[in-house]
């Protein structure tokens, strides 16, 4: 079983992934699990700008990265999501359930319940004009 371990010390924030093989990797941002590729892709695109963001903005980005990791047609809810917070002068905090709901509501209002990649793919598919296109048979 892999594990993500977040910490903060005098040199700053750290995120480590442990693997069943015994290897340990350090990342700026990461996601693990069966459907985690979408989350990692999102985080790779935005991680360089994370340093100057507020805690609320960071929570929203974490939730956006998780939206593509939900199985099938499911959606991110307070029952299947949680956010852990660690940082300088910040006690470990776990946001889940009713504490997480305002962020999920904000995500839904801004249309962030799907990763940007999926929205772009759907727009391309729906904007295609079938008239005049050649088809291979």
Tab-separated table of N, CA, C and O in Angstrom:
chain	number	residue	atom	x	y	z
A	1	UNK	N	0.847	-1.185	0.000
A	1	UNK	CA	0.000	0.000	0.000
A	1	UNK	C	0.882	1.234	0.000
A	1	UNK	O	1.801	1.349	0.798
A	2	UNK	N	0.597	2.150	-0.924
A	2	UNK	CA	1.315	3.416	-0.967
A	2	UNK	C	0.711	4.394	0.023
A	2	UNK	O	-0.437	4.258	0.444
A	3	UNK	N	1.482	5.403	0.359
A	3	UNK	CA	1.031	6.378	1.343
A	3	UNK	C	1.644	7.727	1.007
A	3	UNK	O	2.825	7.812	0.673
A	4	UNK	N	0.847	8.798	1.055
A	4	UNK	CA	1.357	10.158	0.936
A	4	UNK	C	1.503	10.729	2.336
A	4	UNK	O	0.568	10.667	3.133
A	5	UNK	N	2.670	11.278	2.621
A	5	UNK	CA	2.950	11.850	3.935
A	5	UNK	C	3.336	13.315	3.745
A	5	UNK	O	4.330	13.620	3.082
A	6	UNK	N	2.532	14.213	4.313
A	6	UNK	CA	2.802	15.644	4.235
A	6	UNK	C	3.362	16.108	5.566
A	6	UNK	O	2.917	15.674	6.628
A	7	UNK	N	4.356	17.002	5.505
A	7	UNK	CA	4.945	17.521	6.739
A	7	UNK	C	5.458	18.934	6.501
A	7	UNK	O	5.544	19.400	5.369
A	8	UNK	N	5.810	19.605	7.583
A	8	UNK	CA	6.377	20.939	7.513
A	8	UNK	C	7.448	21.030	8.587
A	8	UNK	O	7.210	20.687	9.745
A	9	UNK	N	8.645	21.476	8.201
A	9	UNK	CA	9.722	21.669	9.171
A	9	UNK	C	10.430	22.985	8.880
A	9	UNK	O	9.947	23.776	8.072
A	10	UNK	N	11.598	23.209	9.513
A	10	UNK	CA	12.280	24.498	9.350
A	10	UNK	C	12.709	24.777	7.908
A	10	UNK	O	12.915	25.919	7.534
A	11	UNK	N	12.802	23.747	7.070
A	11	UNK	CA	13.173	23.978	5.669
A	11	UNK	C	11.958	24.135	4.757
A	11	UNK	O	12.106	24.376	3.573
A	12	UNK	N	10.741	24.001	5.307
A	12	UNK	CA	9.542	24.227	4.518
A	12	UNK	C	8.645	23.006	4.428
A	12	UNK	O	8.824	22.033	5.163
A	13	UNK	N	7.689	23.042	3.495
A	13	UNK	CA	6.743	21.927	3.351
A	13	UNK	C	7.377	20.754	2.591
A	13	UNK	O	8.267	20.945	1.757
A	14	UNK	N	6.893	19.559	2.891
A	14	UNK	CA	7.380	18.343	2.232
A	14	UNK	C	6.201	17.420	1.953
A	14	UNK	O	5.267	17.340	2.748
A	15	UNK	N	6.279	16.720	0.836
A	15	UNK	CA	5.302	15.699	0.496
A	15	UNK	C	6.064	14.484	0.012
A	15	UNK	O	6.800	14.560	-0.976
A	16	UNK	N	5.928	13.383	0.730
A	16	UNK	CA	6.619	12.149	0.374
A	16	UNK	C	5.611	11.061	0.050
A	16	UNK	O	4.556	10.979	0.674
A	17	UNK	N	5.983	10.232	-0.914
A	17	UNK	CA	5.183	9.052	-1.233
A	17	UNK	C	6.011	7.825	-0.884
A	17	UNK	O	7.168	7.708	-1.279
A	18	UNK	N	5.415	6.933	-0.118
A	18	UNK	CA	6.064	5.655	0.162
A	18	UNK	C	5.421	4.605	-0.743
A	18	UNK	O	4.226	4.651	-1.014
A	19	UNK	N	6.229	3.691	-1.220
A	19	UNK	CA	5.753	2.641	-2.125
A	19	UNK	C	5.908	1.280	-1.460
A	19	UNK	O	6.773	1.103	-0.594
A	20	UNK	N	5.121	0.299	-1.892
A	20	UNK	CA	5.252	-1.053	-1.333
A	20	UNK	C	6.657	-1.633	-1.500
A	20	UNK	O	7.097	-2.452	-0.706
A	21	UNK	N	7.373	-1.154	-2.522
A	21	UNK	CA	8.730	-1.651	-2.758
A	21	UNK	C	9.727	-1.130	-1.724
A	21	UNK	O	10.862	-1.595	-1.667
A	22	UNK	N	9.310	-0.143	-0.937
A	22	UNK	CA	10.203	0.454	0.051
A	22	UNK	C	10.806	1.767	-0.413
A	22	UNK	O	11.492	2.443	0.341
A	23	UNK	N	10.582	2.137	-1.655
A	23	UNK	CA	11.086	3.407	-2.171
A	23	UNK	C	10.284	4.565	-1.602
A	23	UNK	O	9.087	4.447	-1.351
A	24	UNK	N	10.967	5.695	-1.430
A	24	UNK	CA	10.323	6.921	-0.954
A	24	UNK	C	10.672	8.029	-1.935
A	24	UNK	O	11.835	8.210	-2.290
A	25	UNK	N	9.657	8.760	-2.375
A	25	UNK	CA	9.838	9.847	-3.329
A	25	UNK	C	9.309	11.131	-2.722
A	25	UNK	O	8.314	11.125	-2.004
A	26	UNK	N	9.971	12.252	-3.054
A	26	UNK	CA	9.480	13.551	-2.594
A	26	UNK	C	8.901	14.300	-3.792
A	26	UNK	O	9.470	14.300	-4.875
A	27	UNK	N	7.753	14.943	-3.573
A	27	UNK	CA	7.051	15.665	-4.626
A	27	UNK	C	6.666	17.056	-4.137
A	27	UNK	O	6.587	17.316	-2.944
A	28	UNK	N	6.357	17.934	-5.105
A	28	UNK	CA	5.744	19.224	-4.785
A	28	UNK	C	4.241	19.047	-4.644
A	28	UNK	O	3.601	19.697	-3.835
A	29	UNK	N	3.685	18.170	-5.467
A	29	UNK	CA	2.252	17.854	-5.449
A	29	UNK	C	2.097	16.475	-6.066
A	29	UNK	O	2.820	16.128	-6.998
A	30	UNK	N	1.165	15.677	-5.549
A	30	UNK	CA	0.978	14.339	-6.097
A	30	UNK	C	-0.384	13.785	-5.711
A	30	UNK	O	-1.064	14.326	-4.842
A	31	UNK	N	-0.746	12.701	-6.374
A	31	UNK	CA	-1.956	11.949	-6.060
A	31	UNK	C	-1.613	10.483	-6.267
A	31	UNK	O	-0.798	10.144	-7.129
A	32	UNK	N	-2.196	9.608	-5.462
A	32	UNK	CA	-1.963	8.178	-5.621
A	32	UNK	C	-3.303	7.456	-5.617
A	32	UNK	O	-4.303	7.993	-5.154
A	33	UNK	N	-3.314	6.265	-6.148
A	33	UNK	CA	-4.532	5.467	-6.172
A	33	UNK	C	-4.887	5.049	-7.583
A	33	UNK	O	-4.265	5.462	-8.564
A	34	UNK	N	-5.927	4.223	-7.676
A	34	UNK	CA	-6.316	3.619	-8.948
A	34	UNK	C	-6.667	4.647	-10.022
A	34	UNK	O	-6.362	4.459	-11.180
A	35	UNK	N	-7.315	5.726	-9.679
A	35	UNK	CA	-7.745	6.721	-10.678
A	35	UNK	C	-7.046	8.061	-10.451
A	35	UNK	O	-7.619	9.121	-10.651
A	36	UNK	N	-5.798	8.025	-10.066
A	36	UNK	CA	-5.105	9.239	-9.664
A	36	UNK	C	-4.439	10.007	-10.800
A	36	UNK	O	-4.020	11.146	-10.602
A	37	UNK	N	-4.328	9.430	-11.992
A	37	UNK	CA	-3.613	10.103	-13.082
A	37	UNK	C	-4.213	11.464	-13.409
A	37	UNK	O	-3.490	12.427	-13.630
A	38	UNK	N	-5.520	11.573	-13.436
A	38	UNK	CA	-6.169	12.845	-13.710
A	38	UNK	C	-5.767	13.893	-12.672
A	38	UNK	O	-5.498	15.049	-13.010
A	39	UNK	N	-5.737	13.490	-11.412
A	39	UNK	CA	-5.338	14.405	-10.346
A	39	UNK	C	-3.890	14.847	-10.490
A	39	UNK	O	-3.575	16.029	-10.334
A	40	UNK	N	-3.005	13.908	-10.802
A	40	UNK	CA	-1.587	14.252	-10.992
A	40	UNK	C	-1.411	15.195	-12.178
A	40	UNK	O	-0.636	16.151	-12.110
A	41	UNK	N	-2.129	14.949	-13.263
A	41	UNK	CA	-2.028	15.800	-14.444
A	41	UNK	C	-2.450	17.229	-14.103
A	41	UNK	O	-1.773	18.193	-14.472
A	42	UNK	N	-3.562	17.372	-13.399
A	42	UNK	CA	-4.027	18.698	-12.991
A	42	UNK	C	-2.964	19.382	-12.120
A	42	UNK	O	-2.613	20.544	-12.346
A	43	UNK	N	-2.439	18.662	-11.150
A	43	UNK	CA	-1.454	19.251	-10.238
A	43	UNK	C	-0.160	19.629	-10.955
A	43	UNK	O	0.461	20.643	-10.626
A	44	UNK	N	0.255	18.841	-11.938
A	44	UNK	CA	1.457	19.167	-12.711
A	44	UNK	C	1.299	20.497	-13.430
A	44	UNK	O	2.257	21.250	-13.578
A	45	UNK	N	0.092	20.784	-13.882
A	45	UNK	CA	-0.160	22.017	-14.617
A	45	UNK	C	-0.146	23.253	-13.728
A	45	UNK	O	0.190	24.342	-14.178
A	46	UNK	N	-0.536	23.112	-12.462
A	46	UNK	CA	-0.733	24.311	-11.632
A	46	UNK	C	0.231	24.438	-10.450
A	46	UNK	O	0.235	25.464	-9.783
A	47	UNK	N	1.060	23.434	-10.183
A	47	UNK	CA	1.821	23.433	-8.931
A	47	UNK	C	2.775	24.600	-8.772
A	47	UNK	O	3.018	25.061	-7.650
A	48	UNK	N	3.318	25.135	-9.860
A	48	UNK	CA	4.288	26.223	-9.730
A	48	UNK	C	3.675	27.489	-9.132
A	48	UNK	O	4.374	28.271	-8.511
A	49	UNK	N	2.387	27.694	-9.275
A	49	UNK	CA	1.737	28.880	-8.739
A	49	UNK	C	1.159	28.702	-7.354
A	49	UNK	O	0.563	29.618	-6.797
A	50	UNK	N	1.329	27.531	-6.758
A	50	UNK	CA	0.695	27.255	-5.475
A	50	UNK	C	1.309	28.007	-4.294
A	50	UNK	O	0.633	28.250	-3.303
A	51	UNK	N	2.551	28.393	-4.383
A	51	UNK	CA	3.255	28.997	-3.253
A	51	UNK	C	2.663	30.280	-2.722
A	51	UNK	O	2.773	30.579	-1.533
A	52	UNK	N	2.029	31.063	-3.576
A	52	UNK	CA	1.507	32.373	-3.176
A	52	UNK	C	0.006	32.382	-2.935
A	52	UNK	O	-0.594	33.438	-2.810
A	53	UNK	N	-0.620	31.216	-2.855
A	53	UNK	CA	-2.078	31.154	-2.733
A	53	UNK	C	-2.535	31.087	-1.279
A	53	UNK	O	-1.814	30.620	-0.414
A	54	UNK	N	-3.769	31.523	-1.087
A	54	UNK	CA	-4.377	31.437	0.242
A	54	UNK	C	-4.742	29.981	0.540
A	54	UNK	O	-4.819	29.139	-0.372
A	55	UNK	N	-5.013	29.702	1.800
A	55	UNK	CA	-5.412	28.352	2.190
A	55	UNK	C	-6.686	27.937	1.466
A	55	UNK	O	-6.795	26.809	0.987
A	56	UNK	N	-7.650	28.844	1.347
A	56	UNK	CA	-8.901	28.521	0.654
A	56	UNK	C	-8.656	28.175	-0.819
A	56	UNK	O	-9.260	27.246	-1.351
A	57	UNK	N	-7.774	28.929	-1.480
A	57	UNK	CA	-7.455	28.636	-2.883
A	57	UNK	C	-6.768	27.278	-3.017
A	57	UNK	O	-7.038	26.532	-3.957
A	58	UNK	N	-5.893	26.962	-2.083
A	58	UNK	CA	-5.215	25.661	-2.106
A	58	UNK	C	-6.210	24.515	-1.925
A	58	UNK	O	-6.119	23.486	-2.603
A	59	UNK	N	-7.166	24.706	-1.039
A	59	UNK	CA	-8.204	23.685	-0.821
A	59	UNK	C	-9.006	23.490	-2.105
A	59	UNK	O	-9.293	22.360	-2.504
A	60	UNK	N	-9.345	24.586	-2.773
A	60	UNK	CA	-10.112	24.483	-4.015
A	60	UNK	C	-9.318	23.742	-5.091
A	60	UNK	O	-9.872	22.912	-5.816
A	61	UNK	N	-8.030	24.010	-5.198
A	61	UNK	CA	-7.206	23.294	-6.178
A	61	UNK	C	-7.114	21.804	-5.828
A	61	UNK	O	-7.142	20.952	-6.719
A	62	UNK	N	-7.019	21.493	-4.553
A	62	UNK	CA	-6.994	20.084	-4.144
A	62	UNK	C	-8.287	19.388	-4.558
A	62	UNK	O	-8.264	18.269	-5.097
A	63	UNK	N	-9.411	20.051	-4.343
A	63	UNK	CA	-10.702	19.470	-4.735
A	63	UNK	C	-10.823	19.343	-6.254
A	63	UNK	O	-11.323	18.328	-6.757
A	64	UNK	N	-10.349	20.345	-6.992
A	64	UNK	CA	-10.389	20.260	-8.456
A	64	UNK	C	-9.576	19.068	-8.945
A	64	UNK	O	-9.968	18.388	-9.887
A	65	UNK	N	-8.448	18.822	-8.295
A	65	UNK	CA	-7.614	17.690	-8.714
A	65	UNK	C	-8.301	16.357	-8.419
A	65	UNK	O	-8.095	15.381	-9.130
A	66	UNK	N	-9.141	16.329	-7.392
A	66	UNK	CA	-9.829	15.090	-7.022
A	66	UNK	C	-11.048	14.783	-7.897
A	66	UNK	O	-11.467	13.631	-7.967
A	67	UNK	N	-11.598	15.777	-8.571
A	67	UNK	CA	-12.835	15.554	-9.317
A	67	UNK	C	-12.683	14.480	-10.390
A	67	UNK	O	-13.608	13.713	-10.632
A	68	UNK	N	-11.537	14.418	-11.038
A	68	UNK	CA	-11.333	13.409	-12.070
A	68	UNK	C	-10.984	12.043	-11.525
A	68	UNK	O	-10.881	11.080	-12.277
A	69	UNK	N	-10.815	11.940	-10.238
A	69	UNK	CA	-10.417	10.672	-9.617
A	69	UNK	C	-11.602	9.867	-9.096
A	69	UNK	O	-11.429	8.738	-8.653
A	70	UNK	N	-12.791	10.447	-9.152
A	70	UNK	CA	-13.980	9.766	-8.659
A	70	UNK	C	-14.412	8.716	-9.680
A	70	UNK	O	-14.413	8.966	-10.878
A	71	UNK	N	-14.777	7.556	-9.207
A	71	UNK	CA	-15.122	6.431	-10.070
A	71	UNK	C	-16.368	6.677	-10.906
A	71	UNK	O	-17.371	7.178	-10.399
A	72	UNK	N	-16.304	6.313	-12.175
A	72	UNK	CA	-17.464	6.346	-13.070
A	72	UNK	C	-18.119	7.702	-13.171
A	72	UNK	O	-17.461	8.707	-13.322
A	73	UNK	N	-19.448	7.696	-13.093
A	73	UNK	CA	-20.217	8.934	-13.177
A	73	UNK	C	-20.408	9.586	-11.812
A	73	UNK	O	-21.208	10.498	-11.664
A	74	UNK	N	-19.689	9.108	-10.812
A	74	UNK	CA	-19.829	9.655	-9.470
A	74	UNK	C	-19.345	11.091	-9.403
A	74	UNK	O	-18.725	11.615	-10.321
A	75	UNK	N	-19.666	11.737	-8.325
A	75	UNK	CA	-19.213	13.102	-8.118
A	75	UNK	C	-18.568	13.215	-6.754
A	75	UNK	O	-18.747	12.370	-5.879
A	76	UNK	N	-17.798	14.256	-6.592
A	76	UNK	CA	-17.115	14.517	-5.332
A	76	UNK	C	-18.144	14.997	-4.310
A	76	UNK	O	-18.887	15.942	-4.575
A	77	UNK	N	-18.203	14.346	-3.159
A	77	UNK	CA	-19.153	14.709	-2.113
A	77	UNK	C	-18.452	14.748	-0.771
A	77	UNK	O	-17.305	14.311	-0.645
A	78	UNK	N	-19.169	15.212	0.233
A	78	UNK	CA	-18.587	15.248	1.575
A	78	UNK	C	-18.392	13.844	2.142
A	78	UNK	O	-17.655	13.658	3.097
A	79	UNK	N	-19.035	12.841	1.529
A	79	UNK	CA	-18.878	11.465	1.983
A	79	UNK	C	-17.647	10.781	1.387
A	79	UNK	O	-17.124	9.839	1.956
A	80	UNK	N	-17.172	11.248	0.218
A	80	UNK	CA	-16.049	10.563	-0.415
A	80	UNK	C	-14.806	11.445	-0.569
A	80	UNK	O	-13.881	11.083	-1.288
A	81	UNK	N	-14.781	12.602	0.076
A	81	UNK	CA	-13.631	13.502	-0.029
A	81	UNK	C	-13.208	13.978	1.359
A	81	UNK	O	-14.032	14.121	2.258
A	82	UNK	N	-11.934	14.222	1.487
A	82	UNK	CA	-11.393	14.857	2.693
A	82	UNK	C	-10.092	15.551	2.309
A	82	UNK	O	-9.418	15.139	1.367
A	83	UNK	N	-9.779	16.622	3.017
A	83	UNK	CA	-8.579	17.411	2.773
A	83	UNK	C	-7.839	17.552	4.090
A	83	UNK	O	-8.415	17.982	5.096
A	84	UNK	N	-6.560	17.184	4.094
A	84	UNK	CA	-5.716	17.357	5.282
A	84	UNK	C	-4.837	18.587	5.064
A	84	UNK	O	-4.318	18.798	3.968
A	85	UNK	N	-4.676	19.385	6.108
A	85	UNK	CA	-3.892	20.617	6.021
A	85	UNK	C	-2.774	20.567	7.057
A	85	UNK	O	-3.020	20.306	8.236
A	86	UNK	N	-1.548	20.809	6.585
A	86	UNK	CA	-0.391	20.971	7.469
A	86	UNK	C	0.366	22.199	6.992
A	86	UNK	O	0.321	22.543	5.819
A	87	UNK	N	1.043	22.883	7.893
A	87	UNK	CA	1.796	24.054	7.471
A	87	UNK	C	2.454	24.756	8.638
A	87	UNK	O	2.298	24.363	9.798
A	88	UNK	N	3.184	25.810	8.307
A	88	UNK	CA	3.874	26.609	9.317
A	88	UNK	C	2.843	27.244	10.243
A	88	UNK	O	1.877	27.851	9.783
A	89	UNK	N	3.053	27.098	11.544
A	89	UNK	CA	2.154	27.630	12.560
A	89	UNK	C	0.713	27.175	12.346
A	89	UNK	O	-0.235	27.887	12.655
A	90	UNK	N	0.533	25.991	11.784
A	90	UNK	CA	-0.784	25.430	11.476
A	90	UNK	C	-0.835	24.013	12.041
A	90	UNK	O	-0.068	23.161	11.636
A	91	UNK	N	-1.727	23.797	12.986
A	91	UNK	CA	-1.908	22.444	13.512
A	91	UNK	C	-2.520	21.575	12.420
A	91	UNK	O	-3.234	22.068	11.537
A	92	UNK	N	-2.247	20.290	12.456
A	92	UNK	CA	-2.846	19.366	11.506
A	92	UNK	C	-4.359	19.522	11.568
A	92	UNK	O	-4.968	19.513	12.625
A	93	UNK	N	-4.967	19.703	10.406
A	93	UNK	CA	-6.418	19.875	10.322
A	93	UNK	C	-6.952	18.955	9.234
A	93	UNK	O	-6.393	18.900	8.144
A	94	UNK	N	-8.023	18.256	9.532
A	94	UNK	CA	-8.675	17.397	8.556
A	94	UNK	C	-10.048	17.973	8.259
A	94	UNK	O	-10.882	18.102	9.159
A	95	UNK	N	-10.268	18.366	6.994
A	95	UNK	CA	-11.561	18.870	6.562
A	95	UNK	C	-12.327	17.733	5.898
A	95	UNK	O	-11.858	17.153	4.926
A	96	UNK	N	-13.478	17.414	6.455
A	96	UNK	CA	-14.338	16.397	5.858
A	96	UNK	C	-15.767	16.654	6.314
A	96	UNK	O	-16.011	17.485	7.176
A	97	UNK	N	-16.685	15.978	5.694
A	97	UNK	CA	-18.085	16.121	6.076
A	97	UNK	C	-18.586	17.539	5.918
A	97	UNK	O	-18.343	18.199	4.905
A	98	UNK	N	-19.297	18.021	6.937
A	98	UNK	CA	-19.913	19.346	6.887
A	98	UNK	C	-18.898	20.481	6.791
A	98	UNK	O	-19.206	21.535	6.253
A	99	UNK	N	-17.672	20.270	7.316
A	99	UNK	CA	-16.642	21.310	7.199
A	99	UNK	C	-16.165	21.473	5.758
A	99	UNK	O	-15.729	22.547	5.358
A	100	UNK	N	-16.245	20.414	4.979
A	100	UNK	CA	-15.804	20.448	3.584
A	100	UNK	C	-16.904	20.931	2.637
A	100	UNK	O	-16.618	21.440	1.553
A	101	UNK	N	-18.156	20.818	3.049
A	101	UNK	CA	-19.293	21.122	2.166
A	101	UNK	C	-19.254	22.515	1.547
A	101	UNK	O	-19.539	22.660	0.349
A	102	UNK	N	-18.902	23.594	2.287
A	102	UNK	CA	-18.865	24.916	1.640
A	102	UNK	C	-17.896	24.972	0.457
A	102	UNK	O	-18.171	25.632	-0.545
A	103	UNK	N	-16.787	24.264	0.535
A	103	UNK	CA	-15.831	24.238	-0.562
A	103	UNK	C	-16.393	23.448	-1.748
A	103	UNK	O	-16.203	23.826	-2.902
A	104	UNK	N	-17.094	22.358	-1.463
A	104	UNK	CA	-17.720	21.575	-2.526
A	104	UNK	C	-18.819	22.381	-3.212
A	104	UNK	O	-18.976	22.312	-4.436
A	105	UNK	N	-19.565	23.159	-2.433
A	105	UNK	CA	-20.599	24.028	-3.006
A	105	UNK	C	-19.975	25.073	-3.933
A	105	UNK	O	-20.472	25.328	-5.029
A	106	UNK	N	-18.877	25.657	-3.490
A	106	UNK	CA	-18.179	26.654	-4.307
A	106	UNK	C	-17.657	26.011	-5.593
A	106	UNK	O	-17.763	26.593	-6.676
A	107	UNK	N	-17.131	24.811	-5.490
A	107	UNK	CA	-16.633	24.086	-6.660
A	107	UNK	C	-17.750	23.845	-7.666
A	107	UNK	O	-17.582	24.058	-8.869
A	108	UNK	N	-18.914	23.460	-7.180
A	108	UNK	CA	-20.056	23.218	-8.061
A	108	UNK	C	-20.524	24.512	-8.720
A	108	UNK	O	-20.850	24.536	-9.907
A	109	UNK	N	-20.537	25.608	-7.963
A	109	UNK	CA	-20.978	26.894	-8.510
A	109	UNK	C	-20.068	27.386	-9.632
A	109	UNK	O	-20.531	27.979	-10.594
A	110	UNK	N	-18.776	27.136	-9.492
A	110	UNK	CA	-17.850	27.604	-10.528
A	110	UNK	C	-17.710	26.602	-11.666
A	110	UNK	O	-16.905	26.787	-12.563
A	111	UNK	N	-18.489	25.533	-11.600
A	111	UNK	CA	-18.449	24.543	-12.671
A	111	UNK	C	-17.239	23.651	-12.596
A	111	UNK	O	-16.870	23.026	-13.570
A	112	UNK	N	-16.615	23.586	-11.454
A	112	UNK	CA	-15.391	22.810	-11.287
A	112	UNK	C	-15.617	21.382	-10.879
A	112	UNK	O	-14.729	20.748	-10.342
A	113	UNK	N	-16.825	20.847	-11.149
A	113	UNK	CA	-17.072	19.473	-10.762
A	113	UNK	C	-16.502	18.483	-11.770
A	113	UNK	O	-16.557	17.290	-11.583
A	114	UNK	N	-15.897	18.993	-12.866
A	114	UNK	CA	-15.180	18.155	-13.828
A	114	UNK	C	-13.810	18.776	-14.037
A	114	UNK	O	-13.680	19.997	-14.067
A	115	UNK	N	-12.772	17.962	-14.235
A	115	UNK	CA	-11.477	18.535	-14.572
A	115	UNK	C	-11.544	19.264	-15.908
A	115	UNK	O	-12.347	18.916	-16.767
A	116	UNK	N	-10.704	20.268	-16.096
A	116	UNK	CA	-10.710	21.065	-17.313
A	116	UNK	C	-10.538	20.210	-18.562
A	116	UNK	O	-11.127	20.473	-19.589
A	117	UNK	N	-9.717	19.156	-18.484
A	117	UNK	CA	-9.466	18.294	-19.633
A	117	UNK	C	-10.762	17.657	-20.132
A	117	UNK	O	-11.018	17.615	-21.326
A	118	UNK	N	-11.590	17.142	-19.211
A	118	UNK	CA	-12.838	16.501	-19.606
A	118	UNK	C	-13.785	17.513	-20.231
A	118	UNK	O	-14.469	17.207	-21.201
A	119	UNK	N	-13.840	18.732	-19.678
A	119	UNK	CA	-14.715	19.760	-20.228
A	119	UNK	C	-14.283	20.119	-21.645
A	119	UNK	O	-15.108	20.269	-22.539
A	120	UNK	N	-12.953	20.245	-21.880
A	120	UNK	CA	-12.450	20.582	-23.204
A	120	UNK	C	-12.778	19.476	-24.198
A	120	UNK	O	-13.161	19.744	-25.333
A	121	UNK	N	-12.614	18.205	-23.785
A	121	UNK	CA	-12.921	17.083	-24.668
A	121	UNK	C	-14.397	17.087	-25.042
A	121	UNK	O	-14.752	16.864	-26.195
A	122	UNK	N	-15.288	17.337	-24.059
A	122	UNK	CA	-16.722	17.367	-24.335
A	122	UNK	C	-17.078	18.511	-25.274
A	122	UNK	O	-17.904	18.369	-26.160
A	123	UNK	N	-16.433	19.684	-25.094
A	123	UNK	CA	-16.704	20.822	-25.959
A	123	UNK	C	-16.288	20.510	-27.390
A	123	UNK	O	-16.989	20.837	-28.342
A	124	UNK	N	-15.120	19.867	-27.557
A	124	UNK	CA	-14.643	19.517	-28.889
A	124	UNK	C	-15.593	18.532	-29.555
A	124	UNK	O	-15.897	18.654	-30.736
A	125	UNK	N	-16.061	17.541	-28.791
A	125	UNK	CA	-16.968	16.547	-29.341
A	125	UNK	C	-18.297	17.167	-29.751
A	125	UNK	O	-18.844	16.851	-30.791
A	126	UNK	N	-18.823	18.058	-28.928
A	126	UNK	CA	-20.133	18.638	-29.214
A	126	UNK	C	-20.061	19.736	-30.264
A	126	UNK	O	-21.050	20.035	-30.911
A	127	UNK	N	-18.895	20.347	-30.469
A	127	UNK	CA	-18.795	21.431	-31.439
A	127	UNK	C	-18.444	20.937	-32.836
A	127	UNK	O	-18.451	21.704	-33.774
A	128	UNK	N	-18.150	19.659	-32.986
A	128	UNK	CA	-17.811	19.117	-34.302
A	128	UNK	C	-19.005	19.153	-35.226
A	128	UNK	O	-20.127	18.848	-34.861
A	129	UNK	N	-18.787	19.562	-36.463
A	129	UNK	CA	-19.843	19.632	-37.462
A	129	UNK	C	-19.684	18.435	-38.372
A	129	UNK	O	-18.694	18.313	-39.071
A	130	UNK	N	-20.669	17.535	-38.371
A	130	UNK	CA	-20.592	16.304	-39.142
A	130	UNK	C	-20.768	16.542	-40.629
A	130	UNK	O	-20.413	15.708	-41.441
A	131	UNK	N	-21.337	17.655	-41.022
A	131	UNK	CA	-21.629	17.918	-42.408
A	131	UNK	C	-20.341	18.121	-43.190
A	131	UNK	O	-19.481	18.906	-42.809
A	132	UNK	N	-20.190	17.373	-44.288
A	132	UNK	CA	-19.026	17.560	-45.131
A	132	UNK	C	-17.795	16.802	-44.683
A	132	UNK	O	-16.765	16.921	-45.306
A	133	UNK	N	-17.857	16.040	-43.593
A	133	UNK	CA	-16.706	15.295	-43.144
A	133	UNK	C	-16.649	13.946	-43.839
A	133	UNK	O	-17.655	13.282	-44.026
A	134	UNK	N	-15.458	13.527	-44.242
A	134	UNK	CA	-15.285	12.218	-44.860
A	134	UNK	C	-15.245	11.160	-43.784
A	134	UNK	O	-14.756	11.397	-42.682
A	135	UNK	N	-15.771	10.000	-44.090
A	135	UNK	CA	-15.785	8.903	-43.130
A	135	UNK	C	-15.105	7.701	-43.740
A	135	UNK	O	-15.350	7.347	-44.895
A	136	UNK	N	-14.242	7.034	-42.986
A	136	UNK	CA	-13.630	5.785	-43.425
A	136	UNK	C	-14.561	4.645	-43.069
A	136	UNK	O	-15.073	4.581	-41.968
A	137	UNK	N	-14.777	3.743	-44.010
A	137	UNK	CA	-15.667	2.603	-43.748
A	137	UNK	C	-14.882	1.320	-43.873
A	137	UNK	O	-14.076	1.112	-44.681
